[in-house]
XYZ file of N, CA and C in Angstrom:
642
model
N 0.867 -1.208 0.002
C -0.015 -0.065 0.076
C 0.858 1.203 0.046
N 0.359 2.247 -0.570
C 1.168 3.517 -0.718
C 0.879 4.424 0.530
N 1.901 5.066 1.022
C 1.749 6.053 2.106
C 2.598 7.256 1.759
N 2.006 8.258 1.221
C 2.637 9.516 0.742
C 3.638 9.064 -0.436
N 4.902 9.233 -0.246
C 5.826 8.807 -1.356
C 6.576 7.600 -1.071
N 6.017 6.809 -0.047
C 6.766 5.583 0.253
C 5.795 4.344 -0.114
N 6.405 3.290 -0.535
C 5.720 2.020 -0.794
C 6.114 1.074 0.408
N 5.068 0.729 1.185
C 5.292 -0.127 2.233
C 5.271 -1.559 1.989
N 6.456 -2.266 2.077
C 6.547 -3.751 1.805
C 6.535 -4.455 3.207
N 5.577 -5.418 3.302
C 5.460 -6.160 4.467
C 6.365 -7.493 4.422
N 7.020 -7.832 5.584
C 7.834 -9.036 5.496
C 7.628 -9.521 6.980
N 8.301 -10.706 7.274
C 8.168 -11.360 8.527
C 8.682 -10.464 9.578
N 9.747 -9.707 9.291
C 10.487 -9.037 10.361
C 9.753 -7.581 10.589
N 8.722 -7.377 9.841
C 8.090 -6.026 10.114
C 7.855 -5.367 8.678
N 7.908 -4.006 8.827
C 7.634 -3.228 7.692
C 8.843 -2.620 7.093
N 9.198 -2.728 5.858
C 10.413 -2.138 5.307
C 9.855 -1.083 4.300
N 10.189 0.238 4.656
C 9.871 1.294 3.800
C 10.816 1.486 2.620
N 10.388 1.379 1.387
C 11.246 1.589 0.269
C 10.710 2.786 -0.461
N 11.622 3.906 -0.595
C 11.179 5.101 -1.331
C 10.938 4.748 -2.697
N 9.778 5.236 -3.283
C 9.390 5.113 -4.779
C 8.929 6.436 -5.211
N 9.705 6.891 -6.298
C 9.350 8.152 -6.851
C 8.044 7.900 -7.500
N 7.113 8.875 -7.298
C 5.708 8.694 -7.735
C 5.174 10.086 -8.107
N 4.449 10.141 -9.157
C 3.840 11.325 -9.661
C 2.282 10.979 -9.763
N 1.499 12.060 -9.583
C 0.000 11.947 -9.677
C -0.261 11.610 -11.136
N -1.604 11.394 -11.237
C -2.067 10.955 -12.577
C -1.811 12.069 -13.679
N -1.989 13.368 -13.143
C -1.796 14.499 -13.909
C -0.791 15.436 -13.121
N 0.393 15.827 -13.730
C 1.356 16.676 -13.038
C 1.546 17.997 -13.772
N 1.898 18.951 -13.056
C 2.352 20.273 -13.621
C 3.798 20.348 -13.727
N 4.279 20.610 -14.944
C 5.765 20.789 -15.221
C 6.001 22.308 -15.573
N 6.772 22.981 -14.814
C 6.930 24.454 -14.959
C 8.007 24.854 -15.902
N 7.811 26.009 -16.557
C 8.770 26.610 -17.359
C 8.993 28.100 -16.900
N 10.306 28.404 -16.716
C 10.628 29.892 -16.397
C 11.534 30.269 -17.472
N 11.190 31.552 -17.997
C 11.971 32.028 -19.130
C 12.248 33.545 -18.923
N 13.485 33.923 -19.078
C 13.903 35.372 -19.186
C 14.814 35.492 -20.506
N 14.873 36.725 -20.950
C 15.663 36.908 -22.214
C 17.055 37.085 -22.029
N 17.526 37.588 -20.742
C 18.962 37.868 -20.614
C 19.276 37.447 -19.122
N 20.580 37.307 -18.987
C 21.082 36.915 -17.634
C 20.788 37.922 -16.576
N 20.578 39.162 -16.911
C 20.280 40.237 -15.891
C 18.759 40.155 -15.414
N 18.011 39.532 -16.137
C 16.580 39.467 -15.749
C 16.444 38.422 -14.555
N 15.506 38.666 -13.683
C 15.267 38.032 -12.410
C 14.160 36.953 -12.764
N 14.372 35.752 -12.256
C 13.454 34.541 -12.377
C 12.654 34.319 -11.040
N 12.990 34.923 -10.017
C 12.392 34.646 -8.669
C 10.900 34.667 -8.700
N 10.350 35.694 -9.270
C 8.941 35.870 -9.178
C 8.212 34.689 -9.976
N 8.773 34.364 -10.980
C 8.232 33.215 -11.775
C 8.266 31.800 -11.022
N 9.409 31.682 -10.361
C 9.666 30.443 -9.541
C 8.810 30.438 -8.377
N 8.662 31.620 -7.688
C 7.705 31.646 -6.475
C 6.267 31.143 -6.843
N 5.917 31.472 -8.092
C 4.581 31.052 -8.561
C 4.533 29.602 -8.901
N 5.608 29.031 -9.439
C 5.591 27.730 -10.077
C 6.026 26.569 -9.242
N 7.018 26.838 -8.346
C 7.679 25.738 -7.631
C 6.655 25.138 -6.638
N 5.730 25.820 -6.000
C 4.851 25.206 -4.980
C 3.842 24.188 -5.639
N 3.609 24.262 -6.996
C 2.587 23.507 -7.555
C 3.130 22.516 -8.663
N 4.449 22.635 -9.038
C 4.967 21.805 -10.052
C 5.960 20.760 -9.607
N 5.941 19.648 -10.116
C 6.757 18.498 -9.794
C 8.248 18.853 -10.147
N 8.397 19.711 -11.167
C 9.734 20.022 -11.617
C 9.612 21.382 -12.477
N 10.502 22.308 -12.271
C 10.680 23.608 -12.999
C 11.820 23.745 -13.850
N 11.693 23.949 -15.162
C 12.722 24.144 -16.024
C 12.963 25.597 -16.280
N 14.150 26.017 -16.588
C 14.554 27.415 -16.734
C 15.333 27.587 -18.015
N 15.049 28.749 -18.749
C 15.890 29.040 -19.846
C 16.003 30.460 -19.956
N 17.215 30.903 -20.488
C 17.523 32.352 -20.694
C 17.846 32.559 -22.179
N 16.727 32.571 -22.888
C 16.854 32.737 -24.390
C 15.706 33.706 -24.831
N 15.916 34.118 -26.093
C 14.796 34.945 -26.735
C 13.575 34.081 -26.983
N 12.452 34.531 -26.660
C 11.133 33.913 -26.900
C 10.845 33.823 -28.410
N 11.669 34.491 -29.268
C 11.296 34.492 -30.601
C 11.763 33.214 -31.295
N 12.639 32.359 -30.686
C 13.144 31.155 -31.234
C 12.063 30.072 -31.295
N 12.239 29.220 -32.154
C 11.233 28.183 -32.327
C 11.271 27.054 -31.239
N 10.258 26.339 -31.075
C 10.189 25.420 -29.943
C 11.362 24.572 -29.915
N 11.861 24.044 -31.001
C 13.092 23.124 -31.018
C 14.320 23.677 -30.824
N 14.419 25.131 -30.894
C 15.630 25.802 -30.754
C 15.782 26.372 -29.275
N 14.819 26.036 -28.429
C 14.856 26.470 -27.073
C 15.144 25.256 -26.125
N 16.397 25.209 -25.558
C 16.699 24.052 -24.795
C 15.915 23.787 -23.576
N 15.529 24.879 -22.835
C 14.732 24.688 -21.604
C 13.321 24.258 -21.965
N 12.659 24.852 -22.884
C 11.376 24.337 -23.320
C 11.349 22.950 -23.898
N 12.390 22.614 -24.623
C 12.544 21.271 -25.254
C 12.773 20.306 -24.095
N 13.531 20.555 -23.125
C 13.666 19.756 -21.933
C 12.446 19.546 -21.150
N 11.710 20.562 -20.984
C 10.340 20.382 -20.302
C 9.440 19.544 -21.129
N 9.383 19.700 -22.425
C 8.535 18.867 -23.233
C 8.860 17.358 -23.201
N 10.302 17.217 -23.125
C 10.707 15.747 -23.062
C 10.330 15.131 -21.716
N 10.137 15.878 -20.784
C 9.984 15.406 -19.325
C 8.416 15.144 -19.212
N 7.590 15.748 -20.026
C 6.159 15.675 -19.848
C 5.659 14.297 -20.100
N 4.719 13.844 -19.324
C 3.961 12.563 -19.655
C 2.772 12.956 -20.418
N 1.879 11.952 -20.922
C 0.858 12.293 -21.789
C -0.269 13.160 -21.224
N -0.505 13.055 -19.909
C -1.567 13.852 -19.207
C -1.046 15.056 -18.500
N 0.251 15.258 -18.569
C 0.825 16.449 -17.786
C 0.610 17.772 -18.472
N 0.692 18.835 -17.752
C 0.445 20.119 -18.228
C 1.749 20.992 -18.149
N 2.221 21.555 -19.302
C 3.360 22.579 -19.111
C 2.735 23.717 -18.470
N 3.369 24.332 -17.556
C 2.854 25.331 -16.681
C 3.737 26.645 -16.673
N 3.219 27.820 -17.048
C 3.916 29.101 -17.047
C 3.065 30.050 -16.257
N 3.835 31.169 -15.724
C 3.069 32.135 -15.026
C 2.254 32.930 -15.811
N 2.689 33.424 -16.964
C 1.915 34.191 -17.921
C 2.225 33.707 -19.354
N 1.318 33.857 -20.266
C 1.553 33.243 -21.672
C 2.713 33.948 -22.351
N 3.009 35.230 -21.915
C 4.135 35.856 -22.617
C 5.517 35.247 -22.260
N 5.508 34.384 -21.231
C 6.821 33.590 -20.995
C 7.146 32.567 -22.050
N 5.995 32.206 -22.892
C 6.314 31.342 -24.002
C 6.804 32.043 -25.149
N 6.772 33.407 -25.121
C 7.442 34.208 -26.256
C 7.778 35.472 -25.751
N 8.220 36.388 -26.677
C 8.767 37.744 -26.243
C 7.633 38.599 -25.865
N 6.417 38.423 -26.216
C 5.264 39.152 -25.884
C 3.964 38.389 -25.949
N 2.967 38.987 -25.824
C 1.598 38.251 -25.721
C 1.392 37.575 -27.001
N 1.504 38.299 -28.127
C 1.196 37.679 -29.465
C 2.042 36.473 -29.727
N 3.413 36.584 -29.562
C 4.272 35.492 -29.869
C 4.067 34.313 -28.777
N 3.682 34.722 -27.634
C 3.355 33.627 -26.582
C 2.145 32.864 -27.082
N 1.218 33.533 -27.456
C -0.064 32.830 -28.038
C 0.235 31.940 -29.362
N 1.187 32.465 -30.067
C 1.561 31.698 -31.220
C 2.267 30.402 -30.815
N 3.191 30.515 -29.858
C 3.835 29.383 -29.387
C 2.897 28.412 -28.764
N 1.975 28.934 -27.937
C 0.909 28.062 -27.326
C 0.098 27.249 -28.401
N -0.179 27.868 -29.513
C -0.879 27.203 -30.540
C -0.011 26.060 -31.222
N 1.243 26.424 -31.298
C 2.290 25.434 -31.779
C 2.381 24.159 -30.817
N 2.278 24.499 -29.541
C 2.224 23.353 -28.489
C 0.999 22.499 -28.617
N -0.168 23.113 -28.889
C -1.365 22.397 -29.193
C -1.193 21.368 -30.219
N -0.555 21.823 -31.352
C -0.390 21.027 -32.539
C 0.467 19.861 -32.208
N 1.370 19.855 -31.142
C 2.162 18.756 -30.815
C 1.327 17.922 -29.682
N 0.137 18.302 -29.379
C -0.524 17.569 -28.384
C -0.205 17.851 -27.001
N 0.383 19.102 -26.735
C 0.832 19.386 -25.473
C -0.253 20.489 -24.768
N -0.622 19.974 -23.535
C -1.592 20.818 -22.808
C -0.783 21.919 -22.020
N -1.415 23.062 -21.794
C -0.647 24.145 -21.006
C -1.527 24.779 -20.037
N -0.970 25.014 -18.844
C -1.696 25.809 -17.831
C -0.963 27.119 -17.668
N -1.762 28.188 -17.735
C -1.271 29.611 -17.519
C -1.958 30.129 -16.323
N -1.040 30.619 -15.363
C -1.514 30.985 -14.019
C -2.183 32.354 -14.055
N -1.625 33.296 -14.719
C -2.186 34.646 -14.690
C -2.308 35.263 -16.055
N -3.053 36.383 -16.199
C -3.123 37.133 -17.368
C -4.259 36.717 -18.302
N -4.199 37.290 -19.467
C -5.339 37.002 -20.394
C -5.647 35.681 -20.787
N -4.676 34.804 -20.737
C -4.930 33.444 -21.142
C -4.909 32.423 -19.943
N -5.216 33.027 -18.746
C -5.133 32.129 -17.578
C -6.126 31.039 -17.640
N -5.657 29.798 -17.165
C -6.474 28.649 -17.205
C -5.698 27.500 -17.766
N -6.367 26.281 -17.818
C -5.875 25.098 -18.453
C -6.344 24.963 -19.801
N -5.386 24.743 -20.709
C -5.757 24.606 -22.106
C -5.070 23.383 -22.800
N -5.910 22.582 -23.473
C -5.381 21.483 -24.085
C -5.683 21.505 -25.707
N -6.475 22.549 -26.037
C -6.622 22.691 -27.563
C -7.119 24.184 -27.723
N -7.092 24.679 -28.871
C -7.556 26.044 -29.169
C -9.093 26.187 -28.744
N -9.389 27.354 -28.404
C -10.661 27.617 -27.867
C -11.060 28.968 -28.496
N -12.365 29.337 -28.338
C -12.786 30.691 -28.831
C -12.100 31.687 -27.999
N -11.893 31.437 -26.701
C -11.292 32.457 -25.716
C -9.814 32.825 -26.363
N -9.118 31.718 -26.562
C -7.704 31.872 -27.059
C -7.651 32.489 -28.480
N -8.554 32.163 -29.308
C -8.608 32.727 -30.583
C -8.910 34.168 -30.618
N -9.786 34.543 -29.608
C -10.058 36.074 -29.407
C -8.832 36.676 -28.811
N -8.183 36.167 -27.993
C -6.976 36.768 -27.452
C -5.887 36.845 -28.469
N -5.735 35.834 -29.272
C -4.730 35.873 -30.338
C -5.032 36.980 -31.377
N -6.343 37.117 -31.652
C -6.822 38.173 -32.574
C -6.596 39.609 -32.060
N -6.913 39.739 -30.690
C -6.652 40.947 -30.120
C -5.235 41.366 -30.037
N -4.358 40.391 -29.793
C -2.938 40.632 -29.675
C -2.305 41.015 -31.037
N -2.885 40.427 -32.022
C -2.422 40.609 -33.400
C -2.906 41.988 -33.884
N -4.257 42.361 -33.458
C -4.695 43.699 -33.807
C -3.936 44.822 -33.063
N -3.484 44.446 -31.764
C -2.739 45.484 -31.043
C -1.339 45.691 -31.737
N -0.734 44.609 -32.157
C 0.521 44.673 -32.868
C 0.460 45.614 -34.051
N -0.571 45.290 -34.879
C -0.715 45.957 -36.041
C -1.020 47.505 -35.906
N -1.770 47.745 -34.758
C -2.064 49.102 -34.493
C -0.786 49.924 -33.981
N -0.051 49.256 -33.247
C 1.218 49.873 -32.810
C 2.197 50.111 -33.972
N 2.294 49.139 -34.898
C 3.043 49.294 -36.153
C 2.542 50.418 -36.980
N 1.273 50.493 -37.194
C 0.648 51.559 -37.922
C 0.886 52.992 -37.381
N 0.787 53.065 -36.141
C 0.964 54.379 -35.424
C 2.337 54.798 -35.488
N 3.328 53.859 -35.395
C 4.677 54.122 -35.452
C 5.078 54.570 -36.850
N 4.487 53.909 -37.870
C 4.786 54.187 -39.242
C 4.144 55.645 -39.572
N 2.979 55.942 -39.125
C 2.382 57.161 -39.476
C 3.065 58.299 -38.689
N 3.658 58.017 -37.490
C 4.379 59.021 -36.782
C 5.625 59.352 -37.489
N 6.331 58.364 -37.893
C 7.700 58.633 -38.728
C 7.351 59.400 -40.039
N 6.301 59.100 -40.738
C 5.967 59.686 -42.018
C 5.663 61.144 -41.713
N 4.935 61.455 -40.608
C 4.508 62.829 -40.238
C 5.867 63.610 -39.883
N 6.746 62.988 -39.238
C 8.009 63.610 -38.788
C 8.794 63.992 -40.013
N 8.899 62.969 -41.049
C 9.579 63.309 -42.303
C 9.030 64.510 -43.024
N 7.619 64.570 -42.969
C 7.106 65.729 -43.679
C 7.398 66.986 -43.049
N 7.705 67.042 -41.813
C 7.926 68.242 -41.038
C 9.544 68.405 -41.035
N 10.209 67.510 -41.745
C 11.595 67.705 -41.855
C 12.391 67.094 -40.762
N 11.807 66.228 -39.943
C 12.447 65.630 -38.813
C 12.661 64.306 -39.120
N 13.642 63.727 -38.350
C 14.043 62.211 -38.563
C 13.672 61.512 -37.242
N 13.027 60.330 -37.465
C 12.652 59.627 -36.288
C 13.828 58.953 -35.616
N 13.645 58.458 -34.511
C 14.644 57.776 -33.739
C 15.005 58.513 -32.437
N 15.907 58.053 -31.681
C 16.329 58.638 -30.328
C 17.281 59.854 -30.658
N 17.073 61.019 -30.037
C 17.937 62.032 -30.169
C 19.358 61.873 -29.652
N 20.303 62.425 -30.261
C 21.741 62.345 -29.870
C 21.976 62.960 -28.488
N 22.827 62.252 -27.578
C 23.050 62.816 -26.307
C 24.373 63.697 -26.413
N 24.923 63.690 -27.555
C 26.188 64.519 -27.689
C 25.911 65.780 -28.499
N 26.046 66.907 -27.911
C 26.007 68.232 -28.647
C 27.395 68.570 -29.037
N 27.480 69.745 -29.729
C 28.847 70.164 -30.250
C 29.826 70.423 -29.061
N 29.307 70.999 -27.893
C 30.147 71.187 -26.865
C 30.736 69.973 -26.185
N 29.944 68.983 -26.040
C 30.397 67.713 -25.416
C 31.408 66.980 -26.456
N 31.088 67.030 -27.741
C 31.883 66.399 -28.755
C 33.395 67.139 -28.691
N 33.324 68.434 -28.558
C 34.619 69.098 -28.531
C 35.391 68.798 -27.291
N 34.617 68.635 -26.181
C 35.187 68.215 -24.892
C 35.858 66.890 -24.929
N 35.135 65.999 -25.677
C 35.710 64.558 -25.744
C 36.974 64.633 -26.518
N 36.931 65.288 -27.727
C 38.146 65.340 -28.587
C 39.350 66.095 -27.842
N 38.999 67.076 -27.056
C 40.065 67.797 -26.323
C 40.738 66.898 -25.326
N 39.859 66.173 -24.601
C 40.476 65.326 -23.518
C 41.238 64.096 -24.195
N 40.752 63.730 -25.423
C 41.532 62.571 -25.989
C 42.834 63.127 -26.439
N 42.917 64.311 -26.933
C 44.228 64.856 -27.366
C 45.190 65.022 -26.140
N 44.606 64.966 -25.022
C 45.479 64.990 -23.753
C 45.849 63.606 -23.289
N 45.487 62.633 -24.121
C 45.744 61.184 -23.921
C 45.038 60.564 -22.675
N 43.778 61.147 -22.456
C 42.931 60.653 -21.450
C 42.382 59.266 -21.863
N 42.141 58.308 -20.941
C 41.544 57.164 -21.447
C 40.017 57.381 -21.799
N 39.409 56.434 -22.386
C 37.925 56.544 -22.754
C 37.067 56.605 -21.421
N 37.445 55.866 -20.550
C 36.683 55.885 -19.250
C 36.731 57.163 -18.541
N 37.987 57.730 -18.545
C 38.205 58.997 -17.874
C 37.522 60.119 -18.616
N 37.411 60.066 -19.990
C 36.670 61.018 -20.679
C 35.187 60.922 -20.491
N 34.688 59.745 -20.402
C 33.251 59.406 -20.276
C 32.862 60.044 -18.857
N 33.673 59.724 -17.882
C 33.373 60.239 -16.517
C 33.446 61.856 -16.461
N 34.433 62.502 -17.162
C 34.630 63.788 -17.157
C 33.558 64.597 -17.765
N 33.212 64.108 -19.011
C 32.180 64.768 -19.775
C 30.788 64.444 -19.379
N 30.554 63.293 -18.761
C 29.216 62.913 -18.280
C 28.416 62.210 -19.302
N 29.065 61.364 -20.046
C 28.359 60.458 -21.134
C 28.813 59.035 -20.905
N 28.255 58.142 -21.673
C 28.664 56.757 -21.517
C 29.897 56.503 -22.274
N 30.633 55.277 -21.951
C 31.802 54.965 -22.568
C 31.455 54.630 -24.073
N 30.233 54.103 -24.444
C 29.773 53.840 -25.721
C 29.790 55.089 -26.532
N 29.260 56.240 -25.971
C 29.121 57.510 -26.612
C 30.560 58.036 -26.947
N 31.488 57.848 -26.021
C 32.895 58.365 -26.377
C 33.451 57.557 -27.509
N 33.198 56.213 -27.551
C 33.813 55.416 -28.585
C 33.142 55.849 -29.957
N 31.896 56.137 -29.951
C 31.200 56.524 -31.175
C 31.748 57.858 -31.788
N 32.012 58.777 -30.775
C 32.529 60.120 -31.241
C 33.994 59.862 -31.855
N 34.804 59.084 -31.096
C 36.159 58.872 -31.677
C 36.160 58.049 -32.896
N 35.255 57.128 -33.109
C 35.116 56.343 -34.206
C 34.736 57.193 -35.402
N 33.781 57.988 -35.192
C 33.252 58.869 -36.225
C 34.338 59.854 -36.699
N 35.174 60.289 -35.800
C 36.364 61.221 -36.135
C 37.287 60.467 -37.002
N 37.658 59.232 -36.691
C 38.482 58.365 -37.489
C 38.084 58.144 -38.767
N 36.750 57.822 -38.906
C 36.168 57.512 -40.216
C 36.142 58.705 -41.157
N 35.960 59.854 -40.488
C 35.800 61.113 -41.300
C 37.271 61.549 -41.779
N 38.300 61.096 -41.034
C 39.640 61.424 -41.476
C 40.214 60.545 -42.551
N 39.520 59.435 -42.823
C 39.990 58.532 -43.871
C 39.679 58.931 -45.240
């Protein structure tokens, strides 16, 4: 008979407890994903570890395909037929909501069920549903809307004679100060600290100077 995670074997001398790894009929297998080493996984782990038999972690871009993501692939290999891959939010399956939903659909096509704890797709899913189709449509519509507004904004800026993108952090005075300090043989870090700009900005000014002199 089973007692928690022990299988009790009876013999003439009494009871011998032999540990047997055992999983419920249906288990939750967690996936934690971040894009860079600097991002923190603790919040996702706090949500998944209490309810999952095992949690896999990956630090890769969610834009990669399922077979190109080692953490996701390992989690899928660990799943049994009735288990559910579990994530905190659906965007952990991709870089954003739309790509997460697309990955979710790809998992359905492989026969993989998914449990999402929070957000627009929260719930247990084993196949596409009307709710998920609506969520996917809304996410796609939002992406197109953002793309359209960005394109319209850039076109309006061009008509006004302006160029889109981030403004330069280096004005003529700072550029002159960088070049003057460099002429005094100061290091790039010393220049950045003295002028109040990043090391990358100093490199760019010096590189542009070298390119223009060629």
